[in-house]
Amino acid sequence: METAYSDLKTTVKDNTILQLHNICFSYHSLLGETDVLHNISFSVKEGEFIAIVGPSGCGKSTLLNILCGLIKAKEGHRIISDNISIGYMLQHDHLFEWRTIYENVTLGLEIQGKMDKENTDYVLSLLESYGLIDFKDKKPSELSGGMKQRAALIRTLALHPQILLLDEPFSALDYQTRLMVSSDIGSLIRHTNKTAILVTHNLSEAISLADRVLVLSKRPSEIRKDMNIHLTLPDDSLLAYRRAPEFQDYFNEIWELLIDEK
Ligand code: ADP
C-alpha cells in the first residue's frame, strides 16, 4: 500500500531536534480500522521537557512509537536531527531476574559492544548517584519498586541518548515513591540537559516536570492545547511546585480540557 509518510534525517535549525508534521495514524486489524492520530504537528527543541496528557486510549503511546521511529505513520512526516539517539523507558522496568542489577543496567552497552571503561565508569557513577551502588550485585526481586525503576532509567541513560521517551515510567510505583522518583528523575534530566518527552496520566506530574504540556483530545487525537509552563517556585522542596502561584491555574485549565473530552 502506498503511504504519504516520510521520514527525514537532516540538520534542523534553531535547536529543534525533532519535528512531526500533520501526522495521521490508524491501526488495521481483522475487526476493522482504528483511527488514532489526526494531524499531529509539533517541534521539540534540544533540552526541552515535554509532557503529553490525554484521555486513556487516545494514542499517547502510539505517538511515542512514531516519534522514535518504531512505527511509521500513515500520513505526514517526521524530521529528526542527524545523529540523534533516542532512549525509551517503558511503564514496567523489564529487568531480567537472572541478571544482577549491574548486568541489567549494562545490557544495552553489552549488546552494542560498548562495554569500555568510559561507559562502565559512567554506569557506576549513575548507580552511585542513584543510591544503587550497594545493590549492584543483587537480583531485581531484592529491590523495591522505586529502585527497580531507577535501575531501568540507568539502563536507558547508559547509552547516552540525547532524547528520552518516557511512557508512564512511574505508574507502577506507590504514591510517595512516585513523588520522590519522579522528582529525582526530573532533576537528573534537567541537570544533564537531556531532551525528554513524558507520557503521563498524572497532571501534577506533567505540570511539575515539563516546560510544555501537550493536551490531546480523544481518538482520533488532535492537539487540543500546547501549553508553556512557567512555575515560580517558592523553595526547592519536593512539593514546592504545588505551592507555585501558577500551579492551580494550569491544573484547572488542563482538567477542563480533559473533562470536555469525556
Ligand atoms: P494511550 O497510550 O493513549 O492509552 P495507545 O496509543 O496505547 O493509547 O492506543 C491508542 C488506541 O489504539 C487504543 O484504542 C488502542 O486500543 C488501539 N491500539 C493500540 N495498539 C494497537 C494495535 N497494535 N492494534 C490495534 N489497535 C491498537
PDB file of N, CA and C in Angstrom, residues 7 10 16 153 156 187 198:
ATOM      1  N   ASP A   7      10.053  10.181   6.329  1.00  0.00           N
ATOM      2  CA  ASP A   7      10.917  10.235   7.493  1.00  0.00           C
ATOM      3  C   ASP A   7      12.226  10.833   7.005  1.00  0.00           C
ATOM      4  N   THR A  10      17.979  15.128   9.025  1.00  0.00           N
ATOM      5  CA  THR A  10      18.614  16.327   8.495  1.00  0.00           C
ATOM      6  C   THR A  10      19.119  17.178   9.655  1.00  0.00           C
ATOM      7  N   THR A  16      16.071  22.915  17.165  1.00  0.00           N
ATOM      8  CA  THR A  16      14.988  21.940  17.049  1.00  0.00           C
ATOM      9  C   THR A  16      15.609  20.607  16.656  1.00  0.00           C
ATOM     10  N   LEU A 153      15.998   3.332  34.483  1.00  0.00           N
ATOM     11  CA  LEU A 153      16.425   4.623  33.921  1.00  0.00           C
ATOM     12  C   LEU A 153      17.935   4.611  33.641  1.00  0.00           C
ATOM     13  N   THR A 156      18.715   2.939  30.517  1.00  0.00           N
ATOM     14  CA  THR A 156      18.422   3.786  29.363  1.00  0.00           C
ATOM     15  C   THR A 156      19.508   4.859  29.192  1.00  0.00           C
ATOM     16  N   SER A 187      14.966  16.051  38.115  1.00  0.00           N
ATOM     17  CA  SER A 187      16.154  16.897  38.289  1.00  0.00           C
ATOM     18  C   SER A 187      17.359  16.297  37.569  1.00  0.00           C
ATOM     19  N   LEU A 198       7.543  12.920  28.023  1.00  0.00           N
ATOM     20  CA  LEU A 198       6.933  12.063  29.039  1.00  0.00           C
ATOM     21  C   LEU A 198       5.442  11.904  28.786  1.00  0.00           C
TER      22      LEU A 198
END
